[in-house]
Amino acid sequence: MTLSCHKWIAALLILIFAPLTSANKPAAPESDKPIQVLLNDWTSQLVLARVTGQVLQSMGYNVGYVNKTSNAQWGSLKLGLSHIQVEVWEGTMSKMFQRMIDAGAIVDAGTHDAITREEWWYPLYVEELCPGLPDWQALKKCSDLFVDPRTAPQGMYLGGPWEKPDAARIRALGMDFKAITVEQGDDLWVELKRAAIEQRPIVLFNWTPNWVEAKYPGRFIEFPDYHPDCETKPSWGTNPRFLHDCGNPKQGWLKKAAWKGMPDTWPCAYETLQNINFSNAMIAELASMVDVDGLSYEAASDKWMADNQTIWSQWIPSHCQVEQQRIQ
Ligand code: TMO
């Protein structure tokens, strides 16, 4: 065949396929610009972020990762220095999330099926020592049991490195407790393990879905039910003078957030992010692969991708796969 014949065939192919592709939205990847996925500091997020990155990589996108705490991530998302947060928890992040949405700095990329709760929690053996648990008023009466050198003469509540109004709640509910926080999220489990070995009373921050529930039976403290007014109107609730006389949401949502420019810069990646959906069981499984089975975050993500191809391939919209089909 002559060279010009090759050119004719190429031109013919373009004639056949160009209308087909232009009739559809452009396929992935629309841009080589790396999509930066946020890594926070708790296990399920660290695995889920990598799973998300791997799904996008399978579509041909360049993916990078940015380490930020959940408190520090908003500025980075707003500036477009990072682009995806896969686990926005209602209990710890709803206020900042809403503020960023209202400011037009981020977009809501949808809600996972998982129902979440983040709250004061104790291992089950504590119940025998403090009758009336999980009611908060029982805890209030048992504060002596939780005295620790770090908080004496008050009972210790051990919080995580995520901003929570625990001191305000303790004050509003008149509890003889002092909240201290660990520096690293994983330190919570070091302290829990130590206390459990000694069967020593402890009340600390925990959440669900998490791997902890599979290893340590326990319960969340039942504070007065959450209501948005509890955080804005002192008159609401049992204490008319103070805010925060309530617990965290008991049926919290779990959302995905994206940089506002993501839908235009990488439309197919954004649509895929909207479809990414984890249940309670899936999230607990991701976390236990690391914290119970001892895999690295990367190995857990690789294993999940290999075991669940039928799930994640369905998150990729079919029109985003046009490019691939045309090449095949
Ligand atoms: C956001 N977190 C699950 C640590 O509470």
PDB file of C-alpha atoms and ligand atoms in Angstrom, residues 40-42 44-45 70 87-89 91-93 117-119 161-162 164 188 205-210 254, ligand 1:
ATOM      1  CA  ASN A  40      -6.791  12.880  55.854  1.00  0.00           C
ATOM      2  CA  ASP A  41      -5.806  11.066  59.023  1.00  0.00           C
ATOM      3  CA  TRP A  42      -8.086   8.141  59.698  1.00  0.00           C
ATOM      4  CA  SER A  44     -11.071   4.331  56.022  1.00  0.00           C
ATOM      5  CA  GLN A  45     -10.503   7.724  54.403  1.00  0.00           C
ATOM      6  CA  SER A  70      -9.762  17.654  57.786  1.00  0.00           C
ATOM      7  CA  GLU A  87     -15.281  11.243  53.252  1.00  0.00           C
ATOM      8  CA  VAL A  88     -16.973  14.380  54.564  1.00  0.00           C
ATOM      9  CA  TRP A  89     -18.498  13.292  57.892  1.00  0.00           C
ATOM     10  CA  GLY A  91     -20.522  15.041  62.776  1.00  0.00           C
ATOM     11  CA  THR A  92     -17.125  16.693  62.377  1.00  0.00           C
ATOM     12  CA  MET A  93     -17.323  18.585  59.084  1.00  0.00           C
ATOM     13  CA  ARG A 117     -22.181   8.530  63.852  1.00  0.00           C
ATOM     14  CA  GLU A 118     -19.302  10.220  65.675  1.00  0.00           C
ATOM     15  CA  GLU A 119     -19.653  10.385  69.419  1.00  0.00           C
ATOM     16  CA  PRO A 161      -7.427  15.563  66.612  1.00  0.00           C
ATOM     17  CA  TRP A 162     -10.612  16.754  64.871  1.00  0.00           C
ATOM     18  CA  LYS A 164     -15.240  19.147  68.246  1.00  0.00           C
ATOM     19  CA  LEU A 188      -7.116   6.711  70.487  1.00  0.00           C
ATOM     20  CA  PHE A 205     -14.120   9.558  70.655  1.00  0.00           C
ATOM     21  CA  ASN A 206     -15.158   6.877  68.223  1.00  0.00           C
ATOM     22  CA  TRP A 207     -17.277   6.620  65.124  1.00  0.00           C
ATOM     23  CA  THR A 208     -19.126   4.199  62.915  1.00  0.00           C
ATOM     24  CA  PRO A 209     -18.486   2.732  60.392  1.00  0.00           C
ATOM     25  CA  ASN A 210     -15.082   1.830  61.791  1.00  0.00           C
ATOM     26  CA  LEU A 254     -21.228  10.913  54.619  1.00  0.00           C
TER      27      LEU A 254
HETATM   28  C1  TMO B   1     -13.976  12.133  60.757  1.00  0.00           C
HETATM   29  N1  TMO B   1     -13.885  11.012  61.737  1.00  0.00           N
HETATM   30  C2  TMO B   1     -14.352   9.758  61.142  1.00  0.00           C
HETATM   31  C3  TMO B   1     -12.458  10.859  62.184  1.00  0.00           C
HETATM   32  O1  TMO B   1     -14.615  11.331  62.811  1.00  0.00           O
END
